[in-house]
Amino acid sequence: MPHDHAHAAPKDLGPAFRLAVGLNVGYVIVEATAGFLTGSLALLADAAHNLTDVAGLLVAWGAAVLAKRAGTQVHTWGLGRATIMAAMFNAIAIIVGVGAVIWEASRRFGTPVEVPGGTILWVALIGIVVNTGSALLFMRSQKDDLNAKGAFLHMAADAAVSGAVVLAAIAIILTGKTWIDPAVAIAVSLLIAVTAAGLFRASLHLSLDGVPDGIDRQAVATWIGDRPGVSNVHDLHIWAISTTRTALAAHVVWQGPDADAFIDQVTDDLEHAFGIGHVTLQLETTPCERAGVCLAT
């Protein structure tokens, strides 16, 4: 039996996303230009990292917009899954770009290129300011919005990476050793690769209807099974509708007095306790007799 609730609209993060994307796109252009003009792979690698975060912001922004759209006769769940697909494509593009930077950096160990440490230092310092400012835009909202939390963490991590580039620039200025630049480029690229691999793995998991991270399926089954009047739970499925919305469907063996009140309470509680906002429960009044199907409660 399906059940829907009218919930308060989520906070509009459009202005925060808009400003953060604008700041970071502007910085990517500045940093990439400085990297090409100076020949600094460290700056180019950090620009690539910033570009991945712009993509992440756009995906998060798109998810927030799509989450507000109602389903249609053709797409009954809406278009939330587009955010999962976008995340996967972004991850693949990032990994390809990382490979190109690492290849070029490896070549430069044999053929060093002089790079101005002062320019790298100032550009990277601007990056720290831009990314820290972007992170602050989501600091308050990230406490109760997982989408905003993802944006906050991306920006905070990017500020830390820009800090690594600053240290490389200082080392070049003090030592004059240009091999530090490709070394930092490789280190930053490997960090990006790890992040991109995690993004790809998470998006592939969700696209295959995997249970979203942070939700324990057995814990949910046990929780439902412990409700008064419930004797068994089976055919329990939990999957992502988008990067910010989760659905659940289950058969519940139940012998309570008021089915509507039970569904209303469980639906509200599942959203508050587990972040599952779309719940469909099929109530059964006879014990489950199919071996191996019911979940013990």
PDB file of C-alpha atoms in Angstrom:
ATOM      1  CA  MET A   1       0.000   0.000   0.000  1.00  0.00           C
ATOM      2  CA  PRO A   2       1.676   3.295  -1.085  1.00  0.00           C
ATOM      3  CA  HIS A   3       1.595   6.361   1.070  1.00  0.00           C
ATOM      4  CA  ASP A   4       2.759   9.926   0.419  1.00  0.00           C
ATOM      5  CA  HIS A   5       3.293  12.849   2.749  1.00  0.00           C
ATOM      6  CA  ALA A   6       3.543  16.547   2.090  1.00  0.00           C
ATOM      7  CA  HIS A   7       6.850  17.707   3.504  1.00  0.00           C
ATOM      8  CA  ALA A   8       8.286  21.158   3.964  1.00  0.00           C
ATOM      9  CA  ALA A   9      10.192  22.295   0.891  1.00  0.00           C
ATOM     10  CA  PRO A  10      13.946  21.960   1.255  1.00  0.00           C
ATOM     11  CA  LYS A  11      15.959  25.122   1.612  1.00  0.00           C
ATOM     12  CA  ASP A  12      16.654  26.768  -1.735  1.00  0.00           C
ATOM     13  CA  LEU A  13      20.393  26.379  -2.286  1.00  0.00           C
ATOM     14  CA  GLY A  14      20.250  27.808  -5.806  1.00  0.00           C
ATOM     15  CA  PRO A  15      21.933  31.127  -4.893  1.00  0.00           C
ATOM     16  CA  ALA A  16      24.743  29.326  -3.026  1.00  0.00           C
ATOM     17  CA  PHE A  17      25.344  26.929  -5.925  1.00  0.00           C
ATOM     18  CA  ARG A  18      25.216  29.777  -8.430  1.00  0.00           C
ATOM     19  CA  LEU A  19      27.808  31.846  -6.571  1.00  0.00           C
ATOM     20  CA  ALA A  20      30.071  28.861  -5.855  1.00  0.00           C
ATOM     21  CA  VAL A  21      30.019  27.726  -9.494  1.00  0.00           C
ATOM     22  CA  GLY A  22      30.736  31.270 -10.703  1.00  0.00           C
ATOM     23  CA  LEU A  23      33.680  31.700  -8.323  1.00  0.00           C
ATOM     24  CA  ASN A  24      35.195  28.348  -9.189  1.00  0.00           C
ATOM     25  CA  VAL A  25      34.749  28.638 -12.952  1.00  0.00           C
ATOM     26  CA  GLY A  26      36.469  32.033 -12.808  1.00  0.00           C
ATOM     27  CA  TYR A  27      39.312  30.578 -10.758  1.00  0.00           C
ATOM     28  CA  VAL A  28      39.716  27.567 -13.070  1.00  0.00           C
ATOM     29  CA  ILE A  29      40.141  29.950 -16.017  1.00  0.00           C
ATOM     30  CA  VAL A  30      42.723  32.029 -14.137  1.00  0.00           C
ATOM     31  CA  GLU A  31      44.639  29.011 -12.859  1.00  0.00           C
ATOM     32  CA  ALA A  32      44.627  27.115 -16.157  1.00  0.00           C
ATOM     33  CA  THR A  33      45.791  30.239 -18.019  1.00  0.00           C
ATOM     34  CA  ALA A  34      48.618  30.768 -15.520  1.00  0.00           C
ATOM     35  CA  GLY A  35      49.548  27.096 -15.776  1.00  0.00           C
ATOM     36  CA  PHE A  36      49.799  27.176 -19.570  1.00  0.00           C
ATOM     37  CA  LEU A  37      51.722  30.472 -19.595  1.00  0.00           C
ATOM     38  CA  THR A  38      54.216  29.384 -16.939  1.00  0.00           C
ATOM     39  CA  GLY A  39      54.384  25.701 -17.895  1.00  0.00           C
ATOM     40  CA  SER A  40      53.411  24.676 -14.357  1.00  0.00           C
ATOM     41  CA  LEU A  41      51.891  21.229 -14.216  1.00  0.00           C
ATOM     42  CA  ALA A  42      51.126  21.751 -10.534  1.00  0.00           C
ATOM     43  CA  LEU A  43      48.829  24.631 -11.462  1.00  0.00           C
ATOM     44  CA  LEU A  44      47.280  22.658 -14.317  1.00  0.00           C
ATOM     45  CA  ALA A  45      46.685  19.682 -12.041  1.00  0.00           C
ATOM     46  CA  ASP A  46      45.086  21.897  -9.415  1.00  0.00           C
ATOM     47  CA  ALA A  47      42.964  23.551 -12.131  1.00  0.00           C
ATOM     48  CA  ALA A  48      41.784  20.079 -13.127  1.00  0.00           C
ATOM     49  CA  HIS A  49      40.934  19.384  -9.510  1.00  0.00           C
ATOM     50  CA  ASN A  50      38.944  22.615  -9.323  1.00  0.00           C
ATOM     51  CA  LEU A  51      37.176  21.665 -12.533  1.00  0.00           C
ATOM     52  CA  THR A  52      36.103  18.360 -10.987  1.00  0.00           C
ATOM     53  CA  ASP A  53      34.598  20.287  -8.112  1.00  0.00           C
ATOM     54  CA  VAL A  54      32.748  22.567 -10.529  1.00  0.00           C
ATOM     55  CA  ALA A  55      31.316  19.408 -12.078  1.00  0.00           C
ATOM     56  CA  GLY A  56      30.440  18.145  -8.608  1.00  0.00           C
ATOM     57  CA  LEU A  57      28.699  21.419  -7.791  1.00  0.00           C
ATOM     58  CA  LEU A  58      26.721  21.261 -11.027  1.00  0.00           C
ATOM     59  CA  VAL A  59      25.668  17.679 -10.318  1.00  0.00           C
ATOM     60  CA  ALA A  60      24.590  18.622  -6.799  1.00  0.00           C
ATOM     61  CA  TRP A  61      22.783  21.702  -8.118  1.00  0.00           C
ATOM     62  CA  GLY A  62      21.061  19.636 -10.793  1.00  0.00           C
ATOM     63  CA  ALA A  63      20.002  17.088  -8.172  1.00  0.00           C
ATOM     64  CA  ALA A  64      18.473  19.847  -6.059  1.00  0.00           C
ATOM     65  CA  VAL A  65      16.524  21.171  -9.051  1.00  0.00           C
ATOM     66  CA  LEU A  66      15.404  17.759 -10.305  1.00  0.00           C
ATOM     67  CA  ALA A  67      14.338  16.712  -6.807  1.00  0.00           C
ATOM     68  CA  LYS A  68      11.633  19.393  -6.939  1.00  0.00           C
ATOM     69  CA  ARG A  69      10.093  18.091 -10.154  1.00  0.00           C
ATOM     70  CA  ALA A  70       7.107  15.787 -10.006  1.00  0.00           C
ATOM     71  CA  GLY A  71       6.965  12.556 -11.977  1.00  0.00           C
ATOM     72  CA  THR A  72       5.195  12.323 -15.304  1.00  0.00           C
ATOM     73  CA  GLN A  73       3.187   9.667 -17.121  1.00  0.00           C
ATOM     74  CA  VAL A  74       6.410   8.594 -18.858  1.00  0.00           C
ATOM     75  CA  HIS A  75       8.927   9.122 -16.038  1.00  0.00           C
ATOM     76  CA  THR A  76       6.882   8.298 -12.965  1.00  0.00           C
ATOM     77  CA  TRP A  77       9.781   8.867 -10.549  1.00  0.00           C
ATOM     78  CA  GLY A  78      10.826  12.095 -12.257  1.00  0.00           C
ATOM     79  CA  LEU A  79      14.312  12.643 -13.713  1.00  0.00           C
ATOM     80  CA  GLY A  80      16.351  12.282 -10.549  1.00  0.00           C
ATOM     81  CA  ARG A  81      18.436   9.443 -11.979  1.00  0.00           C
ATOM     82  CA  ALA A  82      20.010  11.866 -14.442  1.00  0.00           C
ATOM     83  CA  THR A  83      22.176  13.074 -11.552  1.00  0.00           C
ATOM     84  CA  ILE A  84      23.526   9.547 -11.039  1.00  0.00           C
ATOM     85  CA  MET A  85      24.358   9.241 -14.749  1.00  0.00           C
ATOM     86  CA  ALA A  86      26.035  12.664 -14.752  1.00  0.00           C
ATOM     87  CA  ALA A  87      28.186  11.677 -11.786  1.00  0.00           C
ATOM     88  CA  MET A  88      29.366   8.551 -13.637  1.00  0.00           C
ATOM     89  CA  PHE A  89      30.241  10.469 -16.804  1.00  0.00           C
ATOM     90  CA  ASN A  90      32.103  13.083 -14.737  1.00  0.00           C
ATOM     91  CA  ALA A  91      34.125  10.376 -13.026  1.00  0.00           C
ATOM     92  CA  ILE A  92      35.180   8.822 -16.329  1.00  0.00           C
ATOM     93  CA  ALA A  93      36.191  12.205 -17.777  1.00  0.00           C
ATOM     94  CA  ILE A  94      38.170  13.050 -14.644  1.00  0.00           C
ATOM     95  CA  ILE A  95      40.105   9.770 -14.727  1.00  0.00           C
ATOM     96  CA  VAL A  96      41.039  10.299 -18.390  1.00  0.00           C
ATOM     97  CA  GLY A  97      42.266  13.821 -17.623  1.00  0.00           C
ATOM     98  CA  VAL A  98      44.283  12.614 -14.644  1.00  0.00           C
ATOM     99  CA  GLY A  99      46.021  10.044 -16.829  1.00  0.00           C
ATOM    100  CA  ALA A 100      47.069  12.755 -19.283  1.00  0.00           C
ATOM    101  CA  VAL A 101      48.516  14.965 -16.535  1.00  0.00           C
ATOM    102  CA  ILE A 102      50.460  12.088 -14.933  1.00  0.00           C
ATOM    103  CA  TRP A 103      51.878  11.088 -18.343  1.00  0.00           C
ATOM    104  CA  GLU A 104      53.121  14.606 -19.043  1.00  0.00           C
ATOM    105  CA  ALA A 105      54.486  15.031 -15.521  1.00  0.00           C
ATOM    106  CA  SER A 106      56.462  11.783 -15.805  1.00  0.00           C
ATOM    107  CA  ARG A 107      58.093  13.045 -18.997  1.00  0.00           C
ATOM    108  CA  ARG A 108      59.144  16.283 -17.308  1.00  0.00           C
ATOM    109  CA  PHE A 109      61.265  14.466 -14.763  1.00  0.00           C
ATOM    110  CA  GLY A 110      63.616  13.726 -17.665  1.00  0.00           C
ATOM    111  CA  THR A 111      63.250  17.166 -19.273  1.00  0.00           C
ATOM    112  CA  PRO A 112      62.786  19.772 -16.517  1.00  0.00           C
ATOM    113  CA  VAL A 113      60.958  22.994 -17.353  1.00  0.00           C
ATOM    114  CA  GLU A 114      61.654  26.211 -15.455  1.00  0.00           C
ATOM    115  CA  VAL A 115      58.530  27.501 -13.712  1.00  0.00           C
ATOM    116  CA  PRO A 116      58.103  30.748 -11.732  1.00  0.00           C
ATOM    117  CA  GLY A 117      57.452  29.739  -8.139  1.00  0.00           C
ATOM    118  CA  GLY A 118      56.129  33.207  -7.284  1.00  0.00           C
ATOM    119  CA  THR A 119      53.334  33.008  -9.852  1.00  0.00           C
ATOM    120  CA  ILE A 120      52.345  29.543  -8.679  1.00  0.00           C
ATOM    121  CA  LEU A 121      52.306  30.792  -5.084  1.00  0.00           C
ATOM    122  CA  TRP A 122      49.986  33.730  -5.740  1.00  0.00           C
ATOM    123  CA  VAL A 123      47.578  31.807  -7.947  1.00  0.00           C
ATOM    124  CA  ALA A 124      47.332  28.980  -5.411  1.00  0.00           C
ATOM    125  CA  LEU A 125      46.736  31.471  -2.586  1.00  0.00           C
ATOM    126  CA  ILE A 126      43.801  32.874  -4.564  1.00  0.00           C
ATOM    127  CA  GLY A 127      42.549  29.304  -4.836  1.00  0.00           C
ATOM    128  CA  ILE A 128      42.571  28.879  -1.072  1.00  0.00           C
ATOM    129  CA  VAL A 129      40.456  32.021  -0.686  1.00  0.00           C
ATOM    130  CA  VAL A 130      37.992  31.031  -3.438  1.00  0.00           C
ATOM    131  CA  ASN A 131      37.505  27.471  -2.238  1.00  0.00           C
ATOM    132  CA  THR A 132      37.280  28.384   1.439  1.00  0.00           C
ATOM    133  CA  GLY A 133      34.697  31.024   0.589  1.00  0.00           C
ATOM    134  CA  SER A 134      32.739  28.490  -1.485  1.00  0.00           C
ATOM    135  CA  ALA A 135      32.792  25.994   1.380  1.00  0.00           C
ATOM    136  CA  LEU A 136      31.433  28.625   3.770  1.00  0.00           C
ATOM    137  CA  LEU A 137      28.390  29.075   1.497  1.00  0.00           C
ATOM    138  CA  PHE A 138      27.302  25.536   2.418  1.00  0.00           C
ATOM    139  CA  MET A 139      28.536  25.362   6.005  1.00  0.00           C
ATOM    140  CA  ARG A 140      25.175  26.041   7.644  1.00  0.00           C
ATOM    141  CA  SER A 141      23.075  23.936   5.260  1.00  0.00           C
ATOM    142  CA  GLN A 142      25.387  20.912   5.297  1.00  0.00           C
ATOM    143  CA  LYS A 143      24.323  20.048   8.826  1.00  0.00           C
ATOM    144  CA  ASP A 144      20.917  18.778   7.674  1.00  0.00           C
ATOM    145  CA  ASP A 145      21.245  18.462   3.882  1.00  0.00           C
ATOM    146  CA  LEU A 146      23.414  15.660   2.465  1.00  0.00           C
ATOM    147  CA  ASN A 147      23.514  17.373  -0.914  1.00  0.00           C
ATOM    148  CA  ALA A 148      24.891  20.553   0.642  1.00  0.00           C
ATOM    149  CA  LYS A 149      27.280  18.485   2.749  1.00  0.00           C
ATOM    150  CA  GLY A 150      28.784  16.961  -0.388  1.00  0.00           C
ATOM    151  CA  ALA A 151      29.357  20.421  -1.863  1.00  0.00           C
ATOM    152  CA  PHE A 152      30.876  21.633   1.398  1.00  0.00           C
ATOM    153  CA  LEU A 153      33.302  18.714   1.607  1.00  0.00           C
ATOM    154  CA  HIS A 154      34.364  19.109  -2.035  1.00  0.00           C
ATOM    155  CA  MET A 155      35.191  22.768  -1.544  1.00  0.00           C
ATOM    156  CA  ALA A 156      36.974  22.196   1.761  1.00  0.00           C
ATOM    157  CA  ALA A 157      39.102  19.429   0.215  1.00  0.00           C
ATOM    158  CA  ASP A 158      39.929  21.648  -2.751  1.00  0.00           C
ATOM    159  CA  ALA A 159      41.140  24.387  -0.443  1.00  0.00           C
ATOM    160  CA  ALA A 160      43.480  21.828   1.147  1.00  0.00           C
ATOM    161  CA  VAL A 161      44.823  20.791  -2.280  1.00  0.00           C
ATOM    162  CA  SER A 162      45.511  24.431  -3.145  1.00  0.00           C
ATOM    163  CA  GLY A 163      47.455  24.574   0.105  1.00  0.00           C
ATOM    164  CA  ALA A 164      49.667  21.722  -1.158  1.00  0.00           C
ATOM    165  CA  VAL A 165      50.400  23.722  -4.316  1.00  0.00           C
ATOM    166  CA  VAL A 166      51.394  26.689  -2.147  1.00  0.00           C
ATOM    167  CA  LEU A 167      53.886  24.507  -0.296  1.00  0.00           C
ATOM    168  CA  ALA A 168      55.316  23.322  -3.636  1.00  0.00           C
ATOM    169  CA  ALA A 169      55.746  26.922  -4.811  1.00  0.00           C
ATOM    170  CA  ILE A 170      57.538  27.861  -1.597  1.00  0.00           C
ATOM    171  CA  ALA A 171      59.819  24.830  -1.980  1.00  0.00           C
ATOM    172  CA  ILE A 172      60.667  25.832  -5.571  1.00  0.00           C
ATOM    173  CA  ILE A 173      61.450  29.407  -4.490  1.00  0.00           C
ATOM    174  CA  LEU A 174      63.687  28.233  -1.628  1.00  0.00           C
ATOM    175  CA  THR A 175      65.486  25.383  -3.420  1.00  0.00           C
ATOM    176  CA  GLY A 176      65.232  26.206  -7.110  1.00  0.00           C
ATOM    177  CA  LYS A 177      64.492  22.517  -7.810  1.00  0.00           C
ATOM    178  CA  THR A 178      61.964  22.388 -10.621  1.00  0.00           C
ATOM    179  CA  TRP A 179      61.292  18.652 -10.226  1.00  0.00           C
ATOM    180  CA  ILE A 180      59.090  19.596  -7.288  1.00  0.00           C
ATOM    181  CA  ASP A 181      56.472  20.921  -9.745  1.00  0.00           C
ATOM    182  CA  PRO A 182      55.825  17.632 -11.623  1.00  0.00           C
ATOM    183  CA  ALA A 183      56.105  15.726  -8.331  1.00  0.00           C
ATOM    184  CA  VAL A 184      53.310  17.797  -6.812  1.00  0.00           C
ATOM    185  CA  ALA A 185      51.327  17.487 -10.059  1.00  0.00           C
ATOM    186  CA  ILE A 186      51.474  13.696  -9.785  1.00  0.00           C
ATOM    187  CA  ALA A 187      50.566  13.768  -6.091  1.00  0.00           C
ATOM    188  CA  VAL A 188      47.559  16.049  -6.711  1.00  0.00           C
ATOM    189  CA  SER A 189      46.496  13.931  -9.700  1.00  0.00           C
ATOM    190  CA  LEU A 190      46.600  10.753  -7.632  1.00  0.00           C
ATOM    191  CA  LEU A 191      44.397  12.429  -5.036  1.00  0.00           C
ATOM    192  CA  ILE A 192      41.951  13.393  -7.788  1.00  0.00           C
ATOM    193  CA  ALA A 193      42.060   9.830  -9.145  1.00  0.00           C
ATOM    194  CA  VAL A 194      41.116   8.409  -5.751  1.00  0.00           C
ATOM    195  CA  THR A 195      38.199  10.845  -5.489  1.00  0.00           C
ATOM    196  CA  ALA A 196      37.088  10.110  -9.053  1.00  0.00           C
ATOM    197  CA  ALA A 197      37.287   6.358  -8.474  1.00  0.00           C
ATOM    198  CA  GLY A 198      35.078   6.742  -5.410  1.00  0.00           C
ATOM    199  CA  LEU A 199      32.633   8.853  -7.414  1.00  0.00           C
ATOM    200  CA  PHE A 200      32.521   6.255 -10.191  1.00  0.00           C
ATOM    201  CA  ARG A 201      32.071   3.385  -7.738  1.00  0.00           C
ATOM    202  CA  ALA A 202      29.277   5.194  -5.876  1.00  0.00           C
ATOM    203  CA  SER A 203      27.435   6.208  -9.049  1.00  0.00           C
ATOM    204  CA  LEU A 204      27.722   2.700 -10.518  1.00  0.00           C
ATOM    205  CA  HIS A 205      26.417   1.261  -7.244  1.00  0.00           C
ATOM    206  CA  LEU A 206      23.371   3.539  -7.308  1.00  0.00           C
ATOM    207  CA  SER A 207      22.731   2.952 -11.012  1.00  0.00           C
ATOM    208  CA  LEU A 208      22.520  -0.784 -10.231  1.00  0.00           C
ATOM    209  CA  ASP A 209      19.876  -0.102  -7.573  1.00  0.00           C
ATOM    210  CA  GLY A 210      22.298  -0.616  -4.706  1.00  0.00           C
ATOM    211  CA  VAL A 211      21.290   0.419  -1.215  1.00  0.00           C
ATOM    212  CA  PRO A 212      22.566   4.012  -0.767  1.00  0.00           C
ATOM    213  CA  ASP A 213      25.603   4.488   1.453  1.00  0.00           C
ATOM    214  CA  GLY A 214      24.700   5.300   5.026  1.00  0.00           C
ATOM    215  CA  ILE A 215      21.606   3.072   5.050  1.00  0.00           C
ATOM    216  CA  ASP A 216      21.837  -0.380   6.654  1.00  0.00           C
ATOM    217  CA  ARG A 217      19.212  -2.611   5.026  1.00  0.00           C
ATOM    218  CA  GLN A 218      19.187  -5.097   7.902  1.00  0.00           C
ATOM    219  CA  ALA A 219      18.811  -2.287  10.419  1.00  0.00           C
ATOM    220  CA  VAL A 220      15.804  -0.980   8.476  1.00  0.00           C
ATOM    221  CA  ALA A 221      14.261  -4.471   8.321  1.00  0.00           C
ATOM    222  CA  THR A 222      14.765  -4.965  12.045  1.00  0.00           C
ATOM    223  CA  TRP A 223      13.341  -1.531  12.791  1.00  0.00           C
ATOM    224  CA  ILE A 224      10.163  -2.232  10.779  1.00  0.00           C
ATOM    225  CA  GLY A 225       9.887  -5.705  12.291  1.00  0.00           C
ATOM    226  CA  ASP A 226       9.982  -4.247  15.798  1.00  0.00           C
ATOM    227  CA  ARG A 227       6.872  -2.085  15.184  1.00  0.00           C
ATOM    228  CA  PRO A 228       3.814  -3.195  17.205  1.00  0.00           C
ATOM    229  CA  GLY A 229       1.693  -5.679  15.239  1.00  0.00           C
ATOM    230  CA  VAL A 230       4.477  -6.704  12.821  1.00  0.00           C
ATOM    231  CA  SER A 231       5.563 -10.345  12.808  1.00  0.00           C
ATOM    232  CA  ASN A 232       7.657 -10.505   9.625  1.00  0.00           C
ATOM    233  CA  VAL A 233       9.167  -8.361   6.883  1.00  0.00           C
ATOM    234  CA  HIS A 234      10.101  -9.715   3.445  1.00  0.00           C
ATOM    235  CA  ASP A 235      10.761  -8.595  -0.121  1.00  0.00           C
ATOM    236  CA  LEU A 236      12.408  -5.471   1.285  1.00  0.00           C
ATOM    237  CA  HIS A 237      14.048  -3.258  -1.336  1.00  0.00           C
ATOM    238  CA  ILE A 238      15.854   0.063  -0.813  1.00  0.00           C
ATOM    239  CA  TRP A 239      17.213   2.058  -3.752  1.00  0.00           C
ATOM    240  CA  ALA A 240      18.088   5.578  -4.870  1.00  0.00           C
ATOM    241  CA  ILE A 241      15.700   7.614  -7.014  1.00  0.00           C
ATOM    242  CA  SER A 242      18.402  10.275  -7.370  1.00  0.00           C
ATOM    243  CA  THR A 243      21.542  11.317  -5.520  1.00  0.00           C
ATOM    244  CA  THR A 244      19.351  12.884  -2.829  1.00  0.00           C
ATOM    245  CA  ARG A 245      16.153  10.780  -2.757  1.00  0.00           C
ATOM    246  CA  THR A 246      15.689   7.219  -1.509  1.00  0.00           C
ATOM    247  CA  ALA A 247      12.776   4.808  -1.911  1.00  0.00           C
ATOM    248  CA  LEU A 248      11.715   1.665  -0.053  1.00  0.00           C
ATOM    249  CA  ALA A 249       9.240  -1.098  -0.836  1.00  0.00           C
ATOM    250  CA  ALA A 250       8.441  -4.070   1.421  1.00  0.00           C
ATOM    251  CA  HIS A 251       5.873  -6.710   2.301  1.00  0.00           C
ATOM    252  CA  VAL A 252       4.903  -6.594   5.973  1.00  0.00           C
ATOM    253  CA  VAL A 253       3.038  -9.348   7.843  1.00  0.00           C
ATOM    254  CA  TRP A 254       0.867  -7.282  10.176  1.00  0.00           C
ATOM    255  CA  GLN A 255      -2.068  -7.933  12.482  1.00  0.00           C
ATOM    256  CA  GLY A 256      -2.711  -4.538  14.023  1.00  0.00           C
ATOM    257  CA  PRO A 257      -6.018  -2.661  14.315  1.00  0.00           C
ATOM    258  CA  ASP A 258      -5.504   0.406  12.094  1.00  0.00           C
ATOM    259  CA  ALA A 259      -3.623  -0.028   8.801  1.00  0.00           C
ATOM    260  CA  ASP A 260      -3.760   3.638   7.785  1.00  0.00           C
ATOM    261  CA  ALA A 261      -2.365   4.852  11.106  1.00  0.00           C
ATOM    262  CA  PHE A 262       0.398   2.232  10.975  1.00  0.00           C
ATOM    263  CA  ILE A 263       1.510   3.213   7.470  1.00  0.00           C
ATOM    264  CA  ASP A 264       1.314   6.916   8.282  1.00  0.00           C
ATOM    265  CA  GLN A 265       3.526   6.527  11.355  1.00  0.00           C
ATOM    266  CA  VAL A 266       6.049   4.173   9.752  1.00  0.00           C
ATOM    267  CA  THR A 267       6.376   6.376   6.663  1.00  0.00           C
ATOM    268  CA  ASP A 268       7.140   9.452   8.753  1.00  0.00           C
ATOM    269  CA  ASP A 269       9.515   7.588  11.045  1.00  0.00           C
ATOM    270  CA  LEU A 270      11.474   6.004   8.171  1.00  0.00           C
ATOM    271  CA  GLU A 271      12.147   9.430   6.719  1.00  0.00           C
ATOM    272  CA  HIS A 272      13.266  10.874  10.032  1.00  0.00           C
ATOM    273  CA  ALA A 273      15.322   7.861  11.167  1.00  0.00           C
ATOM    274  CA  PHE A 274      16.858   6.722   7.852  1.00  0.00           C
ATOM    275  CA  GLY A 275      16.268   9.503   5.329  1.00  0.00           C
ATOM    276  CA  ILE A 276      13.947   7.329   3.214  1.00  0.00           C
ATOM    277  CA  GLY A 277      11.318   9.654   1.785  1.00  0.00           C
ATOM    278  CA  HIS A 278       9.345   7.397  -0.561  1.00  0.00           C
ATOM    279  CA  VAL A 279       7.857   4.341   1.147  1.00  0.00           C
ATOM    280  CA  THR A 280       5.576   1.637  -0.254  1.00  0.00           C
ATOM    281  CA  LEU A 281       4.359  -1.052   2.157  1.00  0.00           C
ATOM    282  CA  GLN A 282       2.220  -4.036   1.214  1.00  0.00           C
ATOM    283  CA  LEU A 283       0.454  -5.306   4.320  1.00  0.00           C
ATOM    284  CA  GLU A 284      -0.271  -9.031   4.642  1.00  0.00           C
ATOM    285  CA  THR A 285      -2.452 -10.573   7.308  1.00  0.00           C
ATOM    286  CA  THR A 286      -1.219 -14.180   6.990  1.00  0.00           C
ATOM    287  CA  PRO A 287       2.218 -15.414   8.101  1.00  0.00           C
ATOM    288  CA  CYS A 288       4.880 -15.731   5.414  1.00  0.00           C
ATOM    289  CA  GLU A 289       5.273 -19.390   4.600  1.00  0.00           C
ATOM    290  CA  ARG A 290       7.801 -19.221   1.773  1.00  0.00           C
ATOM    291  CA  ALA A 291      11.033 -20.657   3.137  1.00  0.00           C
ATOM    292  CA  GLY A 292      13.994 -18.343   3.100  1.00  0.00           C
ATOM    293  CA  VAL A 293      11.978 -15.280   2.146  1.00  0.00           C
ATOM    294  CA  CYS A 294      10.923 -13.734   5.449  1.00  0.00           C
ATOM    295  CA  LEU A 295      13.389 -11.774   7.495  1.00  0.00           C
ATOM    296  CA  ALA A 296      13.528 -12.746  11.163  1.00  0.00           C
ATOM    297  CA  THR A 297      12.511  -9.993  13.532  1.00  0.00           C
TER     298      THR A 297
END
